[in-house]
Amino acid sequence: MIDTHAHIYASEFDQDRAQVVARAQQQGISKILLPNIDLESIEPMLATEAAYPDVCRSMMGLHPCYVDANVKETLSIIHRWFAKHPFIAVGEIGIDLYWDKTYRQEQEWAFITQLNWAKEMDLPVVIHTRDSIEETLKLLRQEQDGSLRGVFHCFGGSVEEAKAINDLGFHLGLGGVSTFKNGGMDSVIPQLDMNYVILETDCPYLAPVPHRGKRNEPAYTSLVAQRVAELRGCSLQQVDTLTTHNAQQLFQLF
């Protein structure tokens, strides 16, 4: 099983990171993928990867919530990192219209810029979409030249949105929201194309039931998998095998 989206380099894990990784391995989590957020997250992310090289793999990108008036300078610094270190993806990138629309134009520019990096380097992208699936799909349709691939992380949309995402060749990242009674996913998950599904936690955020509201961690990926299995009427092993294969293929984890 693979947690394809975990911020275990965050300060919330500073007191017990080794135990968090150990618990994940005990639950059968073989890989933990680390998305970058901004300039400040790079050092702790790479330090975490270095501490657990058999488990953790890093991405590089600028999260839309950290796009501001200095976005060109910030992206210039982030782009230089690709020449210094091997990364498995460009991420996490995208559009966020939930918190603040002040820098919407800059967000779109940053998103397209980073999509172009992914094309140039032949890397998948990890996309953050909050209140922005339609806007993101519109930009992706413009930019898709057949080489773009990746995942809409923390997917909580409709069957129709899932199909539109899959039609562009993109995966769906299912996390804690899939276990929420009010998450709206109970009727969606049985209809998803499982060849495009991968698992994630987005820890320390969005812990699945029964830990909702507490700190999330990679070990809880198995709770997401269990809920997906229940909703689809299949075994946990089937969900594990297929989603692990999907993640290995998407991120080239061989």
CSV table of C-alpha atoms in Angstrom, one decimal:
chain,number,residue,atom,x,y,z
A,1,MET,CA,0.0,0.0,0.0
A,2,ILE,CA,1.3,3.5,-0.8
A,3,ASP,CA,0.4,6.8,0.8
A,4,THR,CA,0.7,9.1,-2.2
A,5,HIS,CA,0.3,12.3,-0.3
A,6,ALA,CA,1.7,12.9,3.1
A,7,HIS,CA,3.2,16.0,4.8
A,8,ILE,CA,5.1,14.0,7.5
A,9,TYR,CA,7.9,16.6,7.4
A,10,ALA,CA,5.5,19.1,9.0
A,11,SER,CA,6.2,20.3,12.6
A,12,GLU,CA,3.2,18.3,13.8
A,13,PHE,CA,5.4,15.2,13.5
A,14,ASP,CA,8.6,16.5,15.0
A,15,GLN,CA,8.1,14.7,18.3
A,16,ASP,CA,7.4,11.2,16.9
A,17,ARG,CA,8.3,11.0,13.2
A,18,ALA,CA,10.2,7.7,13.6
A,19,GLN,CA,7.2,6.1,15.3
A,20,VAL,CA,4.8,7.4,12.7
A,21,VAL,CA,6.9,5.8,9.9
A,22,ALA,CA,7.2,2.6,11.9
A,23,ARG,CA,3.4,2.5,12.4
A,24,ALA,CA,2.9,3.0,8.7
A,25,GLN,CA,5.2,0.1,7.8
A,26,GLN,CA,3.4,-2.1,10.4
A,27,GLN,CA,0.2,-1.4,8.5
A,28,GLY,CA,1.8,-2.4,5.2
A,29,ILE,CA,2.6,1.1,3.8
A,30,SER,CA,5.6,0.5,1.7
A,31,LYS,CA,6.1,4.1,0.4
A,32,ILE,CA,5.2,7.6,1.6
A,33,LEU,CA,5.2,10.3,-1.0
A,34,LEU,CA,6.0,13.9,0.1
A,35,PRO,CA,4.5,16.9,-1.7
A,36,ASN,CA,6.3,20.2,-1.4
A,37,ILE,CA,4.3,23.3,-0.3
A,38,ASP,CA,6.6,26.4,-0.5
A,39,LEU,CA,10.2,27.5,0.0
A,40,GLU,CA,10.1,26.9,3.7
A,41,SER,CA,9.0,23.3,3.4
A,42,ILE,CA,11.8,22.2,1.1
A,43,GLU,CA,14.5,21.7,3.8
A,44,PRO,CA,12.4,19.6,6.3
A,45,MET,CA,10.9,17.6,3.4
A,46,LEU,CA,14.3,16.6,2.0
A,47,ALA,CA,15.6,15.9,5.5
A,48,THR,CA,12.7,13.5,6.1
A,49,GLU,CA,13.4,11.8,2.8
A,50,ALA,CA,17.0,11.4,3.7
A,51,ALA,CA,16.1,10.0,7.1
A,52,TYR,CA,13.8,7.3,5.6
A,53,PRO,CA,15.2,6.7,2.1
A,54,ASP,CA,13.6,3.4,1.6
A,55,VAL,CA,10.1,4.7,2.4
A,56,CYS,CA,9.9,8.4,1.6
A,57,ARG,CA,10.1,10.1,-1.9
A,58,SER,CA,9.9,13.8,-2.5
A,59,MET,CA,8.1,16.0,-5.0
A,60,MET,CA,8.8,19.6,-5.9
A,61,GLY,CA,6.4,22.4,-6.6
A,62,LEU,CA,4.5,25.5,-5.2
A,63,HIS,CA,1.1,25.0,-3.6
A,64,PRO,CA,-1.5,27.5,-4.8
A,65,CYS,CA,-2.2,28.8,-1.3
A,66,TYR,CA,1.4,30.1,-1.2
A,67,VAL,CA,1.2,32.0,-4.5
A,68,ASP,CA,1.6,35.7,-4.0
A,69,ALA,CA,3.0,38.8,-5.7
A,70,ASN,CA,6.5,37.3,-5.6
A,71,VAL,CA,5.4,34.2,-7.5
A,72,LYS,CA,7.9,34.5,-10.4
A,73,GLU,CA,10.9,34.8,-8.0
A,74,THR,CA,9.6,31.9,-5.9
A,75,LEU,CA,9.1,29.6,-8.9
A,76,SER,CA,12.5,30.5,-10.2
A,77,ILE,CA,14.0,29.2,-6.9
A,78,ILE,CA,11.8,26.1,-6.9
A,79,HIS,CA,12.7,25.3,-10.5
A,80,ARG,CA,16.4,25.3,-9.8
A,81,TRP,CA,15.9,22.4,-7.3
A,82,PHE,CA,15.1,20.0,-10.1
A,83,ALA,CA,18.7,20.2,-11.3
A,84,LYS,CA,20.0,19.5,-7.7
A,85,HIS,CA,17.9,16.6,-6.6
A,86,PRO,CA,15.7,13.8,-8.2
A,87,PHE,CA,12.0,14.3,-7.6
A,88,ILE,CA,9.2,11.9,-8.5
A,89,ALA,CA,6.6,14.5,-9.4
A,90,VAL,CA,5.8,18.2,-9.8
A,91,GLY,CA,3.6,19.0,-6.8
A,92,GLU,CA,1.7,20.0,-5.2
A,93,ILE,CA,0.4,22.5,-7.6
A,94,GLY,CA,-3.0,23.7,-8.7
A,95,ILE,CA,-5.8,26.2,-8.0
A,96,ASP,CA,-7.4,27.1,-4.7
A,97,LEU,CA,-10.4,29.4,-4.7
A,98,TYR,CA,-11.6,28.5,-1.2
A,99,TRP,CA,-9.4,30.7,1.0
A,100,ASP,CA,-8.6,33.7,-1.1
A,101,LYS,CA,-9.1,34.7,-4.7
A,102,THR,CA,-6.7,37.7,-4.6
A,103,TYR,CA,-4.0,36.0,-6.6
A,104,ARG,CA,-6.2,33.9,-8.9
A,105,GLN,CA,-4.4,35.1,-12.0
A,106,GLU,CA,-1.0,34.4,-10.4
A,107,GLN,CA,-2.3,31.0,-9.3
A,108,GLU,CA,-3.3,30.1,-12.9
A,109,TRP,CA,0.1,31.4,-14.2
A,110,ALA,CA,2.0,29.3,-11.6
A,111,PHE,CA,-0.1,26.3,-12.4
A,112,ILE,CA,0.5,26.5,-16.2
A,113,THR,CA,4.2,27.2,-15.6
A,114,GLN,CA,4.6,24.1,-13.5
A,115,LEU,CA,2.6,22.0,-15.9
A,116,ASN,CA,5.1,23.0,-18.5
A,117,TRP,CA,8.0,21.9,-16.3
A,118,ALA,CA,6.3,18.5,-16.0
A,119,LYS,CA,6.1,18.2,-19.8
A,120,GLU,CA,9.8,19.2,-20.1
A,121,MET,CA,10.9,16.7,-17.5
A,122,ASP,CA,8.4,14.0,-18.2
A,123,LEU,CA,7.1,13.9,-14.6
A,124,PRO,CA,3.6,13.4,-13.3
A,125,VAL,CA,1.8,16.3,-11.5
A,126,VAL,CA,0.0,16.3,-8.2
A,127,ILE,CA,-2.9,18.7,-8.3
A,128,HIS,CA,-4.6,20.6,-5.5
A,129,THR,CA,-8.1,21.6,-6.4
A,130,ARG,CA,-10.2,23.3,-3.7
A,131,ASP,CA,-13.4,24.9,-5.0
A,132,SER,CA,-11.7,24.8,-8.4
A,133,ILE,CA,-12.2,21.4,-10.2
A,134,GLU,CA,-14.0,23.0,-13.2
A,135,GLU,CA,-11.4,25.8,-13.5
A,136,THR,CA,-8.6,23.3,-13.2
A,137,LEU,CA,-10.1,21.0,-15.9
A,138,LYS,CA,-10.4,24.0,-18.3
A,139,LEU,CA,-6.7,24.8,-17.9
A,140,LEU,CA,-5.7,21.2,-18.2
A,141,ARG,CA,-7.7,20.7,-21.4
A,142,GLN,CA,-5.8,23.7,-22.9
A,143,GLU,CA,-2.4,22.3,-21.8
A,144,GLN,CA,-2.9,18.6,-22.4
A,145,ASP,CA,-0.7,17.6,-25.3
A,146,GLY,CA,-0.8,13.9,-24.5
A,147,SER,CA,2.2,13.9,-22.2
A,148,LEU,CA,0.6,15.3,-19.0
A,149,ARG,CA,-0.4,12.8,-16.3
A,150,GLY,CA,-0.9,12.9,-12.6
A,151,VAL,CA,-3.5,12.9,-9.9
A,152,PHE,CA,-6.3,15.2,-8.6
A,153,HIS,CA,-5.3,14.7,-4.9
A,154,CYS,CA,-8.0,14.6,-2.2
A,155,PHE,CA,-10.7,14.0,-4.7
A,156,GLY,CA,-14.2,14.7,-3.4
A,157,GLY,CA,-16.1,15.4,-6.5
A,158,SER,CA,-18.9,13.9,-8.5
A,159,VAL,CA,-19.0,10.9,-10.8
A,160,GLU,CA,-19.1,13.3,-13.8
A,161,GLU,CA,-16.1,15.2,-12.6
A,162,ALA,CA,-14.2,11.9,-12.0
A,163,LYS,CA,-14.9,10.8,-15.6
A,164,ALA,CA,-13.8,14.2,-16.9
A,165,ILE,CA,-10.5,13.8,-14.9
A,166,ASN,CA,-10.0,10.3,-16.2
A,167,ASP,CA,-10.7,11.3,-19.8
A,168,LEU,CA,-7.7,13.6,-19.5
A,169,GLY,CA,-5.6,10.7,-18.4
A,170,PHE,CA,-5.5,11.7,-14.7
A,171,HIS,CA,-5.9,9.7,-11.5
A,172,LEU,CA,-8.0,10.3,-8.4
A,173,GLY,CA,-6.4,10.5,-5.0
A,174,LEU,CA,-8.8,9.1,-2.3
A,175,GLY,CA,-8.2,10.0,1.3
A,176,GLY,CA,-10.0,10.6,4.6
A,177,VAL,CA,-13.0,12.4,3.0
A,178,SER,CA,-13.9,9.0,1.5
A,179,THR,CA,-14.7,7.8,5.0
A,180,PHE,CA,-16.8,10.8,6.1
A,181,LYS,CA,-20.6,10.2,6.4
A,182,ASN,CA,-21.2,13.7,5.0
A,183,GLY,CA,-18.3,13.5,2.5
A,184,GLY,CA,-20.6,12.7,-0.4
A,185,MET,CA,-18.4,9.9,-1.6
A,186,ASP,CA,-20.5,6.8,-0.6
A,187,SER,CA,-22.4,7.0,-3.9
A,188,VAL,CA,-19.4,8.1,-6.0
A,189,ILE,CA,-16.7,5.5,-5.0
A,190,PRO,CA,-18.7,2.4,-6.3
A,191,GLN,CA,-18.8,4.1,-9.8
A,192,LEU,CA,-15.2,5.1,-10.1
A,193,ASP,CA,-12.8,3.4,-12.6
A,194,MET,CA,-10.4,1.7,-10.2
A,195,ASN,CA,-7.7,1.8,-12.8
A,196,TYR,CA,-7.4,5.5,-12.0
A,197,VAL,CA,-7.6,5.4,-8.2
A,198,ILE,CA,-4.7,5.8,-5.8
A,199,LEU,CA,-4.7,6.2,-2.0
A,200,GLU,CA,-3.5,9.1,0.2
A,201,THR,CA,-3.8,10.6,3.7
A,202,ASP,CA,-2.9,14.3,3.2
A,203,CYS,CA,-1.6,14.0,6.8
A,204,PRO,CA,-1.6,15.7,9.2
A,205,TYR,CA,-4.9,16.9,7.8
A,206,LEU,CA,-8.2,15.1,7.1
A,207,ALA,CA,-7.9,12.0,9.3
A,208,PRO,CA,-10.3,9.3,8.3
A,209,VAL,CA,-13.0,7.9,10.6
A,210,PRO,CA,-12.7,6.9,13.4
A,211,HIS,CA,-9.8,9.5,13.9
A,212,ARG,CA,-11.6,12.4,12.3
A,213,GLY,CA,-10.5,15.7,13.8
A,214,LYS,CA,-7.3,14.3,15.1
A,215,ARG,CA,-3.8,14.3,13.6
A,216,ASN,CA,-3.7,12.1,10.5
A,217,GLU,CA,-0.8,9.8,9.6
A,218,PRO,CA,0.2,7.4,6.9
A,219,ALA,CA,-0.8,4.3,8.8
A,220,TYR,CA,-4.4,5.4,8.3
A,221,THR,CA,-4.1,4.8,4.5
A,222,SER,CA,-5.4,1.3,5.4
A,223,LEU,CA,-8.6,2.8,6.8
A,224,VAL,CA,-9.2,4.6,3.5
A,225,ALA,CA,-8.6,1.3,1.6
A,226,GLN,CA,-11.0,-0.5,3.9
A,227,ARG,CA,-13.7,2.0,3.3
A,228,VAL,CA,-13.2,1.8,-0.5
A,229,ALA,CA,-13.4,-2.0,-0.3
A,230,GLU,CA,-16.6,-1.8,1.7
A,231,LEU,CA,-18.3,0.6,-0.7
A,232,ARG,CA,-17.3,-1.4,-3.7
A,233,GLY,CA,-18.1,-4.8,-2.3
A,234,CYS,CA,-14.6,-6.2,-2.8
A,235,SER,CA,-11.7,-7.3,-0.6
A,236,LEU,CA,-9.1,-5.0,1.1
A,237,GLN,CA,-6.4,-7.0,-0.7
A,238,GLN,CA,-8.0,-6.2,-4.1
A,239,VAL,CA,-8.0,-2.5,-3.3
A,240,ASP,CA,-4.4,-2.6,-2.0
A,241,THR,CA,-3.1,-4.5,-5.0
A,242,LEU,CA,-4.7,-2.3,-7.6
A,243,THR,CA,-4.1,1.1,-6.0
A,244,THR,CA,-0.5,0.1,-5.2
A,245,HIS,CA,0.0,-0.9,-8.9
A,246,ASN,CA,-1.6,2.4,-10.1
A,247,ALA,CA,0.7,4.5,-7.8
A,248,GLN,CA,3.8,2.5,-8.8
A,249,GLN,CA,3.0,3.1,-12.5
A,250,LEU,CA,2.1,6.8,-12.1
A,251,PHE,CA,5.2,7.7,-10.0
A,252,GLN,CA,7.6,5.1,-11.5
A,253,LEU,CA,8.3,3.6,-8.0
A,254,PHE,CA,10.3,0.7,-9.1
